[in-house]
Structures are given as C-alpha cells and as structure tokens.
Short mmCIF file of C-alpha atoms in Angstrom, two decimals:
data_model
loop_
_atom_site.label_atom_id
_atom_site.label_comp_id
_atom_site.label_asym_id
_atom_site.label_seq_id
_atom_site.Cartn_x
_atom_site.Cartn_y
_atom_site.Cartn_z
CA MET Y 1 54.86 174.70 -29.73
CA LYS Y 2 58.29 176.20 -29.15
CA ASP Y 3 58.06 175.61 -25.39
CA SER Y 4 57.00 171.97 -25.82
CA ILE Y 5 59.94 171.31 -28.15
CA THR Y 6 62.30 172.87 -25.58
CA VAL Y 7 60.90 170.69 -22.80
CA SER Y 8 61.25 167.58 -24.97
CA LYS Y 9 64.85 168.52 -25.84
CA GLU Y 10 65.75 168.91 -22.18
CA ASP Y 11 64.17 165.55 -21.30
CA TYR Y 12 66.11 163.72 -24.00
CA LEU Y 13 69.42 165.35 -23.14
CA LYS Y 14 69.02 164.73 -19.41
CA ALA Y 15 68.15 161.08 -20.05
CA ILE Y 16 71.29 160.61 -22.15
CA LEU Y 17 73.47 162.33 -19.54
CA GLU Y 18 72.04 160.24 -16.70
CA ALA Y 19 72.50 157.02 -18.63
CA GLU Y 20 76.08 157.96 -19.49
CA SER Y 21 76.83 158.75 -15.85
CA GLU Y 22 75.50 155.31 -14.87
CA GLY Y 23 78.00 153.75 -17.27
CA GLN Y 24 75.49 152.70 -19.92
CA HIS Y 25 75.99 152.70 -23.68
CA VAL Y 26 73.01 154.79 -24.77
CA ILE Y 27 71.08 153.87 -27.89
CA SER Y 28 67.71 155.05 -29.16
CA ALA Y 29 65.95 152.08 -27.55
CA THR Y 30 67.29 153.23 -24.16
CA LEU Y 31 65.55 156.57 -24.59
CA ALA Y 32 62.32 155.00 -25.82
CA HIS Y 33 62.22 152.91 -22.63
CA TRP Y 34 63.27 155.64 -20.21
CA LEU Y 35 60.97 158.32 -21.61
CA SER Y 36 58.05 156.02 -22.51
CA VAL Y 37 57.90 157.22 -26.10
CA SER Y 38 57.70 155.35 -29.40
CA PRO Y 39 60.83 154.48 -31.42
CA PRO Y 40 59.72 156.73 -34.34
CA ALA Y 41 59.36 159.67 -31.93
CA VAL Y 42 62.88 159.03 -30.61
CA THR Y 43 64.24 158.91 -34.17
CA MET Y 44 62.70 162.28 -35.02
CA ALA Y 45 63.90 163.87 -31.78
CA LEU Y 46 67.45 162.61 -32.28
CA LYS Y 47 67.52 164.02 -35.82
CA ARG Y 48 66.70 167.47 -34.42
CA LEU Y 49 69.20 167.16 -31.57
CA LYS Y 50 71.94 166.03 -33.96
CA ARG Y 51 71.10 168.82 -36.40
CA ASP Y 52 71.26 171.42 -33.62
CA GLY Y 53 74.62 170.17 -32.36
CA TYR Y 54 73.51 168.62 -29.06
CA VAL Y 55 74.04 164.92 -29.82
CA LEU Y 56 76.60 162.85 -31.70
CA VAL Y 57 75.61 159.48 -33.18
CA LYS Y 58 78.42 156.96 -33.59
CA THR Y 59 78.55 154.41 -36.42
CA ASP Y 60 77.33 151.66 -34.06
CA GLY Y 61 74.27 153.75 -33.12
CA THR Y 62 75.58 154.77 -29.70
CA LEU Y 63 74.55 158.26 -28.64
CA GLN Y 64 76.93 160.79 -27.11
CA LEU Y 65 76.37 164.32 -25.94
CA SER Y 66 78.40 167.16 -27.42
CA ALA Y 67 79.86 169.75 -25.06
CA LYS Y 68 76.80 171.90 -25.79
CA GLY Y 69 74.50 168.98 -25.07
CA LYS Y 70 76.23 168.16 -21.77
CA GLU Y 71 75.94 171.73 -20.58
CA THR Y 72 72.21 171.89 -21.34
CA ALA Y 73 71.57 168.47 -19.82
CA TYR Y 74 73.48 169.24 -16.64
CA LYS Y 75 71.52 172.45 -16.10
CA THR Y 76 68.27 170.47 -16.33
CA ALA Y 77 69.59 167.76 -14.01
CA LEU Y 78 70.70 170.38 -11.49
CA ARG Y 79 67.30 172.09 -11.51
CA HIS Y 80 65.64 168.70 -10.96
CA HIS Y 81 67.99 167.97 -8.06
CA LEU Y 82 67.39 171.35 -6.43
CA ILE Y 83 63.61 171.07 -6.74
CA GLU Y 84 63.65 167.62 -5.15
CA ARG Y 85 65.63 168.96 -2.23
CA MET Y 86 63.39 172.01 -1.94
CA LEU Y 87 60.26 169.87 -1.85
CA ALA Y 88 61.70 167.60 0.81
CA GLU Y 89 63.83 169.92 2.95
CA ILE Y 90 61.66 173.03 2.88
CA PHE Y 91 58.13 171.72 2.25
CA GLY Y 92 58.43 168.26 3.84
CA MET Y 93 56.98 166.39 0.86
CA GLU Y 94 57.22 162.60 1.03
CA TRP Y 95 60.44 161.30 -0.55
CA TYR Y 96 58.64 158.77 -2.78
CA LYS Y 97 56.48 161.48 -4.40
CA ILE Y 98 59.00 164.18 -5.21
CA HIS Y 99 60.70 162.77 -8.33
CA ASP Y 100 57.61 163.06 -10.53
CA GLU Y 101 56.83 166.50 -9.10
CA ALA Y 102 60.36 167.67 -9.89
CA GLU Y 103 60.06 166.28 -13.42
CA ARG Y 104 57.15 168.64 -14.00
CA LEU Y 105 58.68 171.68 -12.32
CA GLU Y 106 62.28 171.48 -13.55
CA HIS Y 107 61.45 173.10 -16.90
CA ALA Y 108 59.84 176.15 -15.28
CA VAL Y 109 62.74 177.23 -13.06
CA SER Y 110 64.23 180.59 -14.04
CA PRO Y 111 67.97 181.32 -13.68
CA ALA Y 112 67.17 183.73 -10.84
CA PHE Y 113 65.18 181.13 -8.90
CA GLU Y 114 67.85 178.51 -9.58
CA ALA Y 115 70.47 180.84 -8.09
CA ARG Y 116 68.34 181.31 -4.95
CA LEU Y 117 67.90 177.56 -4.58
CA ILE Y 118 71.67 177.03 -4.86
CA GLU Y 119 72.21 179.77 -2.28
CA LYS Y 120 69.70 178.15 0.07
CA LEU Y 121 70.50 174.46 -0.43
CA GLY Y 122 73.96 174.24 -1.96
CA GLU Y 123 74.82 172.46 -5.19
CA ARG Y 124 76.63 169.37 -3.90
CA GLY Y 125 74.20 167.73 -1.49
CA THR Y 126 72.22 164.55 -2.10
CA CYS Y 127 68.52 164.39 -2.89
CA PRO Y 128 66.07 162.53 -0.60
CA HIS Y 129 66.67 159.35 -2.63
CA GLY Y 130 70.35 159.51 -1.69
CA ASN Y 131 71.57 160.55 -5.15
CA SER Y 132 73.79 163.41 -6.31
CA VAL Y 133 72.90 165.71 -9.22
CA LEU Y 134 73.96 162.91 -11.57
CA PRO Y 135 73.59 159.22 -10.69
CA GLU Y 136 76.77 157.23 -10.18
CA SER Y 137 77.88 154.15 -12.06
CA PRO Y 138 77.67 150.83 -10.20
CA ALA Y 139 81.47 150.64 -10.18
CA ARG Y 140 81.77 154.02 -8.48
CA ARG Y 141 79.11 153.13 -5.91
CA LYS Y 142 80.91 149.90 -5.07
CA LYS Y 143 84.19 151.79 -4.74
CA ARG Y 144 82.49 153.88 -2.03
CA GLY Y 145 81.53 150.73 -0.14
CA LEU Y 146 77.92 150.48 -1.31
CA LEU Y 147 76.35 147.33 -2.68
CA GLN Y 148 73.05 146.38 -4.23
CA LEU Y 149 70.59 144.87 -1.80
CA SER Y 150 70.46 141.76 -4.00
CA ASP Y 151 74.19 141.23 -3.26
CA ALA Y 152 73.92 141.88 0.46
CA GLY Y 153 74.97 139.18 2.90
CA GLU Y 154 72.58 136.91 4.72
CA LEU Y 155 71.90 137.58 8.42
CA GLN Y 156 73.48 141.01 8.23
CA GLU Y 157 72.03 144.45 8.83
CA TYR Y 158 72.34 147.36 6.42
CA VAL Y 159 71.31 150.99 5.99
CA VAL Y 160 69.59 152.11 2.77
CA ALA Y 161 71.98 154.54 1.07
CA SER Y 162 70.22 155.35 -2.22
CA LEU Y 163 67.36 154.23 -4.43
CA TYR Y 164 66.59 154.22 -8.14
CA GLU Y 165 64.22 157.16 -8.44
CA ARG Y 166 62.81 157.06 -11.98
CA ASP Y 167 60.03 154.54 -11.22
CA PRO Y 168 57.35 156.07 -8.95
CA GLN Y 169 55.51 152.76 -8.57
CA LEU Y 170 58.70 151.11 -7.35
CA LEU Y 171 59.34 153.92 -4.86
CA LEU Y 172 55.86 153.62 -3.39
CA PHE Y 173 56.20 149.82 -3.25
CA LEU Y 174 59.52 150.08 -1.39
CA HIS Y 175 58.10 152.67 1.01
CA LYS Y 176 55.22 150.36 1.92
CA LEU Y 177 57.77 147.68 2.79
CA GLY Y 178 59.66 150.09 5.03
CA ILE Y 179 62.57 150.47 2.62
CA ASP Y 180 63.08 154.21 3.02
CA PRO Y 181 66.25 156.28 2.66
CA GLN Y 182 68.51 155.79 5.71
CA SER Y 183 66.24 153.08 7.10
CA SER Y 184 67.63 149.79 8.44
CA ILE Y 185 67.14 146.49 6.68
CA ARG Y 186 68.18 142.98 7.62
CA ILE Y 187 68.56 140.04 5.24
CA THR Y 188 67.18 136.99 7.02
CA ALA Y 189 67.47 134.60 4.06
CA LYS Y 190 68.62 134.51 0.43
CA ASN Y 191 66.23 132.13 -1.27
CA TYR Y 192 66.65 129.66 -4.12
CA ASP Y 193 64.38 131.68 -6.45
CA GLU Y 194 66.62 134.78 -5.98
CA THR Y 195 64.12 136.45 -3.67
CA LEU Y 196 65.23 137.89 -0.36
CA SER Y 197 63.58 137.44 3.01
CA ILE Y 198 64.02 140.77 4.77
CA GLU Y 199 63.11 142.58 7.96
CA THR Y 200 62.48 146.33 7.98
CA PRO Y 201 60.91 148.71 10.52
CA GLN Y 202 57.55 147.76 8.93
CA GLY Y 203 57.94 144.00 9.43
CA ALA Y 204 59.04 140.88 7.55
CA PHE Y 205 58.71 140.68 3.75
CA THR Y 206 59.89 138.85 0.65
CA LEU Y 207 61.53 141.00 -2.01
CA GLY Y 208 62.24 140.02 -5.63
CA LYS Y 209 65.59 140.56 -7.32
CA PRO Y 210 64.40 143.26 -9.81
CA ALA Y 211 63.41 145.51 -6.91
CA ALA Y 212 66.42 144.56 -4.77
CA ASP Y 213 68.74 145.53 -7.64
CA LYS Y 214 67.41 149.10 -7.43
CA VAL Y 215 68.32 149.57 -3.75
CA TRP Y 216 71.88 150.41 -2.70
CA VAL Y 217 72.87 149.76 0.88
CA LYS Y 218 75.87 150.02 3.20
CA PRO Y 219 76.71 147.87 6.23
CA ARG Y 220 75.44 149.25 9.49
#
C-alpha cells in the first residue's frame, strides 16, 4: 500500500508541475482530466498532499506546488524524460509508444540508475517527441519561432518540432498520417470548417483542429 501511495503522489505532483510549466492555472478538475481519476479521488489525494506539505491550495481553488513539491515532481519528470530517451536512443523503440512505457517505468528508477542515465544521455536533451524535461508554455514556444500546426500558413512547408505526448491514441493517429517528429508537412488548404488539408511523406490527408493544435512546427 505504501508503494502505491508513493506512485500516486508522484503522478499528481508531476501533473501539476507540467501544467504549471505549460502556463495553466491548475485546479482539481485539471488533475481529474489529466490522470483519468474521479473528482472525489482527486479531493482525497490533494488533502494528503496539502497535509504533507507538497501542495498549496489558494482561496480560488488554484493549486500550487511548494518547494518540496516542485523538487519531488521534477525528479519524477526527469526520470520520465530519461527513460523515454533511453527507450528511443538505446533500444530503438517507436516514438509513439514510449510515453506510456515511461509512465510505468519512471517510478522504479533508483538514484543509481538515474545517475547512469544522466551520464549516458545528458540531462538537457529533448525526448523523441521534441520536448524538454518539462513542457514549455505556448508563449515560450512561439518566442522560439514555433507555431501550432493549426496556425501554420497555407501553401507553406514546415518541419514537425514537437508533439503533445500525453495522449497515446493521438500519437498513433498522427504517426499513421506521417506526422512524425522532424518530418515535413505541407499545408495545401485551410478549410472553412477549420480542418487542414495537408501533405506528409505518407500522402494527402485532412486534419481536424483539435489534433492540429497538439502539433508544433517550424518553417522549413
């Protein structure tokens, strides 16, 4: 039971840290959605995290990590990042499968193994989805010259820079369309219904806005 509580704690803290880094105001409903758990379960978990000094709850219900919570969350996020890179760079696992695998393995990494992974891979690289240890806010991505595929210009060619990695069904869907990390993509038309007509190495497709919002690109 103790181990399962620890795993749950790490999942909650990492979710809050990732949401904060993306520029979101985190509330309990955010966690219920991200972690696919019920609102009552989130309420109970937050009570424990607040009691143990990991989370602060503001008067408006917004959640914020304490210094202790940020440290614990970052360690989990770093282990996840290192495992993703290990699976891809050392074992050649497909990029659209590794996020879920890393979610399972991140809790089992010892400090000694973590140190070896950092020695082998480095701490500052990007994962196969094009993301750093912590995801960036949209404003920071745009400052680096990236834009969401849904905002890309018509009749222009782009390179896929990073992808939203927390939805395995989305990742597989994008892969089947040829939207892979560092792949080329051309917008042939921006349609009235907010869909995009695109060309990828796999052919010509129509892509809806919800999926296009999750893909960040840069001009070729």
